[in-house]
Amino acid sequence: METMRLFIAVDLSESMKAALIEAQNEMYDGGVRGSYTREENLHLTLAFIGEMPDAEPALEALSGVSFTPFELSLEGLGCFGDLWWAGMRASPALEALARRVRRALADSGVPFDRKRFSPHVTLLRKARGPMPGIRIGEASMTVDAFSLLRSDRGKGGMIYTELGRFPAAPAREN
Ligand code: NAP
């Protein structure tokens, strides 16, 4: 049976991507080699579903997730082995969104990786070289939607295709 590889993520604003690209450029200039994430692929994953025959159950589950827009800011760099990432400033609203997404999947019987949510944006895989002492630039954005994405191996790297977009409910006036 043909399957597709699914995950749920927040797309990043142009200004946040610009700060991340600048950090990647500094890494490269500092001699670090590896597989750098292309600008269009920079994202923040909320949950990873993996191989599924059909996206419908996930689309339906996610359509029930409600949240209001919130601010997200870059903070720090780190690594999981040879995968280097940029982190996000602690955000209860982001944690709550990831929790709601995961609860909606669980309630609908859609399987997903249940490892603890660890918000990061992957900048580089298979990194070779010491991490240069760089600081990530200030960048913030408003999260006003999240997406269900399909991930495929392309000739020049991974290709992510948006299968569904789930906007925030408008923030209530006080
Ligand atoms: P991906 O593996 O499809 O991952 C998409 C997103 O989901 C990334 O943010 C990734 O986080 C996250 N993710 C993946 N597995 C996860 C898990 N078990 N638990 C939590 N989050 C998970 O696409 P990719 O990240 O661009 O590619 C990563 C590597 O996977 C590549 O080296 C690729 O060759 C390999 N791969 C891809 C496929 C495919 O068909 N798409 C199949 C097998 C292997 P991170 O950024 O932290 O990884």
PDB file of N, CA and C and ligand atoms in Angstrom, residues 5 7 41 43-45 47-48 51 80 83 102 113 115 120-122 125-126 151-153 158 160, ligand 1:
ATOM      1  N   ARG A   5       4.392  10.374   4.274  1.00  0.00           N
ATOM      2  CA  ARG A   5       5.029  10.710   5.552  1.00  0.00           C
ATOM      3  C   ARG A   5       4.489  12.063   5.997  1.00  0.00           C
ATOM      4  N   PHE A   7       3.642  15.202   8.924  1.00  0.00           N
ATOM      5  CA  PHE A   7       3.972  15.867  10.191  1.00  0.00           C
ATOM      6  C   PHE A   7       3.226  17.188  10.259  1.00  0.00           C
ATOM      7  N   ASN A  41      12.377  25.278   3.575  1.00  0.00           N
ATOM      8  CA  ASN A  41      12.051  24.115   4.419  1.00  0.00           C
ATOM      9  C   ASN A  41      12.171  24.401   5.915  1.00  0.00           C
ATOM     10  N   HIS A  43      11.147  25.212   9.444  1.00  0.00           N
ATOM     11  CA  HIS A  43       9.820  25.078  10.068  1.00  0.00           C
ATOM     12  C   HIS A  43       9.996  24.625  11.512  1.00  0.00           C
ATOM     13  N   LEU A  44       8.915  24.689  12.250  1.00  0.00           N
ATOM     14  CA  LEU A  44       8.904  24.230  13.649  1.00  0.00           C
ATOM     15  C   LEU A  44       7.870  23.105  13.760  1.00  0.00           C
ATOM     16  N   THR A  45       8.346  21.903  14.017  1.00  0.00           N
ATOM     17  CA  THR A  45       7.427  20.754  14.078  1.00  0.00           C
ATOM     18  C   THR A  45       6.722  20.673  15.425  1.00  0.00           C
ATOM     19  N   ALA A  47       4.268  17.993  15.839  1.00  0.00           N
ATOM     20  CA  ALA A  47       4.049  16.552  16.033  1.00  0.00           C
ATOM     21  C   ALA A  47       4.436  15.834  14.756  1.00  0.00           C
ATOM     22  N   PHE A  48       4.951  14.626  14.923  1.00  0.00           N
ATOM     23  CA  PHE A  48       5.365  13.829  13.775  1.00  0.00           C
ATOM     24  C   PHE A  48       4.487  12.577  13.712  1.00  0.00           C
ATOM     25  N   GLU A  51       4.441   7.516   8.512  1.00  0.00           N
ATOM     26  CA  GLU A  51       3.807   6.931   7.326  1.00  0.00           C
ATOM     27  C   GLU A  51       2.336   6.613   7.575  1.00  0.00           C
ATOM     28  N   PHE A  80      21.392  18.035  18.677  1.00  0.00           N
ATOM     29  CA  PHE A  80      21.131  16.640  19.041  1.00  0.00           C
ATOM     30  C   PHE A  80      22.165  15.868  18.226  1.00  0.00           C
ATOM     31  N   LEU A  83      22.923  16.966  14.554  1.00  0.00           N
ATOM     32  CA  LEU A  83      21.827  17.816  14.066  1.00  0.00           C
ATOM     33  C   LEU A  83      21.848  19.105  14.881  1.00  0.00           C
ATOM     34  N   ARG A 102      -1.616  17.243  19.649  1.00  0.00           N
ATOM     35  CA  ARG A 102      -1.358  15.846  19.975  1.00  0.00           C
ATOM     36  C   ARG A 102      -2.595  15.183  20.579  1.00  0.00           C
ATOM     37  N   ASP A 113       4.471  10.254  17.006  1.00  0.00           N
ATOM     38  CA  ASP A 113       5.592  10.018  17.901  1.00  0.00           C
ATOM     39  C   ASP A 113       5.335  10.751  19.215  1.00  0.00           C
ATOM     40  N   LYS A 115       7.290  11.180  21.767  1.00  0.00           N
ATOM     41  CA  LYS A 115       8.429  11.789  22.491  1.00  0.00           C
ATOM     42  C   LYS A 115       8.037  13.190  22.940  1.00  0.00           C
ATOM     43  N   HIS A 120      12.187  23.129  18.248  1.00  0.00           N
ATOM     44  CA  HIS A 120      13.456  23.493  17.601  1.00  0.00           C
ATOM     45  C   HIS A 120      13.245  23.617  16.098  1.00  0.00           C
ATOM     46  N   VAL A 121      14.126  24.365  15.477  1.00  0.00           N
ATOM     47  CA  VAL A 121      14.148  24.473  14.016  1.00  0.00           C
ATOM     48  C   VAL A 121      15.484  23.900  13.554  1.00  0.00           C
ATOM     49  N   THR A 122      15.429  22.828  12.790  1.00  0.00           N
ATOM     50  CA  THR A 122      16.674  22.200  12.345  1.00  0.00           C
ATOM     51  C   THR A 122      17.354  23.086  11.300  1.00  0.00           C
ATOM     52  N   ARG A 125      22.020  19.253   9.293  1.00  0.00           N
ATOM     53  CA  ARG A 125      22.181  17.838   9.654  1.00  0.00           C
ATOM     54  C   ARG A 125      23.573  17.378   9.255  1.00  0.00           C
ATOM     55  N   LYS A 126      24.008  16.315   9.883  1.00  0.00           N
ATOM     56  CA  LYS A 126      25.337  15.740   9.580  1.00  0.00           C
ATOM     57  C   LYS A 126      26.409  16.835   9.654  1.00  0.00           C
ATOM     58  N   SER A 151       5.972  14.968   3.653  1.00  0.00           N
ATOM     59  CA  SER A 151       7.412  15.059   3.426  1.00  0.00           C
ATOM     60  C   SER A 151       7.829  13.982   2.433  1.00  0.00           C
ATOM     61  N   ASP A 152       8.499  14.401   1.365  1.00  0.00           N
ATOM     62  CA  ASP A 152       8.982  13.449   0.346  1.00  0.00           C
ATOM     63  C   ASP A 152      10.445  13.730   0.061  1.00  0.00           C
ATOM     64  N   ARG A 153      11.151  12.666  -0.259  1.00  0.00           N
ATOM     65  CA  ARG A 153      12.537  12.844  -0.690  1.00  0.00           C
ATOM     66  C   ARG A 153      12.539  13.315  -2.132  1.00  0.00           C
ATOM     67  N   MET A 158      14.706  17.272   0.748  1.00  0.00           N
ATOM     68  CA  MET A 158      13.319  16.986   1.124  1.00  0.00           C
ATOM     69  C   MET A 158      12.373  18.020   0.510  1.00  0.00           C
ATOM     70  N   TYR A 160       8.542  19.476   1.129  1.00  0.00           N
ATOM     71  CA  TYR A 160       7.382  19.498   2.021  1.00  0.00           C
ATOM     72  C   TYR A 160       6.192  20.084   1.261  1.00  0.00           C
TER      73      TYR A 160
HETATM   74  P1  NAP B   1      11.259  14.207   7.949  1.00  0.00           P
HETATM   75  O1  NAP B   1      12.141  13.164   8.518  1.00  0.00           O
HETATM   76  O2  NAP B   1      10.101  13.792   7.147  1.00  0.00           O
HETATM   77  O3  NAP B   1      10.808  15.117   9.178  1.00  0.00           O
HETATM   78  C1  NAP B   1       9.874  16.161   9.061  1.00  0.00           C
HETATM   79  C2  NAP B   1       9.813  16.857  10.403  1.00  0.00           C
HETATM   80  O4  NAP B   1       9.381  15.938  11.382  1.00  0.00           O
HETATM   81  C3  NAP B   1      11.137  17.421  10.898  1.00  0.00           C
HETATM   82  O5  NAP B   1      10.873  18.594  11.618  1.00  0.00           O
HETATM   83  C4  NAP B   1      11.640  16.385  11.847  1.00  0.00           C
HETATM   84  O6  NAP B   1      12.364  16.935  12.924  1.00  0.00           O
HETATM   85  C5  NAP B   1      10.360  15.837  12.411  1.00  0.00           C
HETATM   86  N1  NAP B   1      10.501  14.436  12.794  1.00  0.00           N
HETATM   87  C6  NAP B   1      10.934  13.414  12.020  1.00  0.00           C
HETATM   88  N2  NAP B   1      10.872  12.264  12.688  1.00  0.00           N
HETATM   89  C7  NAP B   1      10.432  12.567  13.939  1.00  0.00           C
HETATM   90  C8  NAP B   1      10.162  11.806  15.096  1.00  0.00           C
HETATM   91  N3  NAP B   1      10.322  10.473  15.121  1.00  0.00           N
HETATM   92  N4  NAP B   1       9.697  12.439  16.202  1.00  0.00           N
HETATM   93  C9  NAP B   1       9.513  13.770  16.209  1.00  0.00           C
HETATM   94  N5  NAP B   1       9.745  14.567  15.123  1.00  0.00           N
HETATM   95  C10 NAP B   1      10.198  13.959  14.010  1.00  0.00           C
HETATM   96  O7  NAP B   1      12.030  15.200   7.008  1.00  0.00           O
HETATM   97  P2  NAP B   1      13.420  15.894   7.279  1.00  0.00           P
HETATM   98  O8  NAP B   1      13.500  16.203   8.713  1.00  0.00           O
HETATM   99  O9  NAP B   1      13.575  16.987   6.321  1.00  0.00           O
HETATM  100  O10 NAP B   1      14.430  14.766   6.884  1.00  0.00           O
HETATM  101  C11 NAP B   1      15.221  14.195   7.884  1.00  0.00           C
HETATM  102  C12 NAP B   1      15.916  12.971   7.403  1.00  0.00           C
HETATM  103  O11 NAP B   1      14.949  11.937   7.272  1.00  0.00           O
HETATM  104  C13 NAP B   1      16.590  13.146   6.096  1.00  0.00           C
HETATM  105  O12 NAP B   1      17.924  12.827   6.254  1.00  0.00           O
HETATM  106  C14 NAP B   1      15.854  12.150   5.220  1.00  0.00           C
HETATM  107  O13 NAP B   1      16.728  11.544   4.304  1.00  0.00           O
HETATM  108  C15 NAP B   1      15.303  11.153   6.182  1.00  0.00           C
HETATM  109  N6  NAP B   1      14.152  10.388   5.728  1.00  0.00           N
HETATM  110  C16 NAP B   1      13.161  10.952   4.981  1.00  0.00           C
HETATM  111  C17 NAP B   1      12.113  10.179   4.512  1.00  0.00           C
HETATM  112  C18 NAP B   1      11.020  10.754   3.658  1.00  0.00           C
HETATM  113  O14 NAP B   1      10.471  10.028   2.839  1.00  0.00           O
HETATM  114  N7  NAP B   1      10.643  12.002   3.821  1.00  0.00           N
HETATM  115  C19 NAP B   1      12.065   8.852   4.855  1.00  0.00           C
HETATM  116  C20 NAP B   1      13.070   8.311   5.663  1.00  0.00           C
HETATM  117  C21 NAP B   1      14.107   9.108   6.077  1.00  0.00           C
HETATM  118  P3  NAP B   1      13.924  17.153  12.838  1.00  0.00           P
HETATM  119  O15 NAP B   1      14.094  18.362  11.968  1.00  0.00           O
HETATM  120  O16 NAP B   1      14.336  17.361  14.241  1.00  0.00           O
HETATM  121  O17 NAP B   1      14.509  15.917  12.220  1.00  0.00           O
END
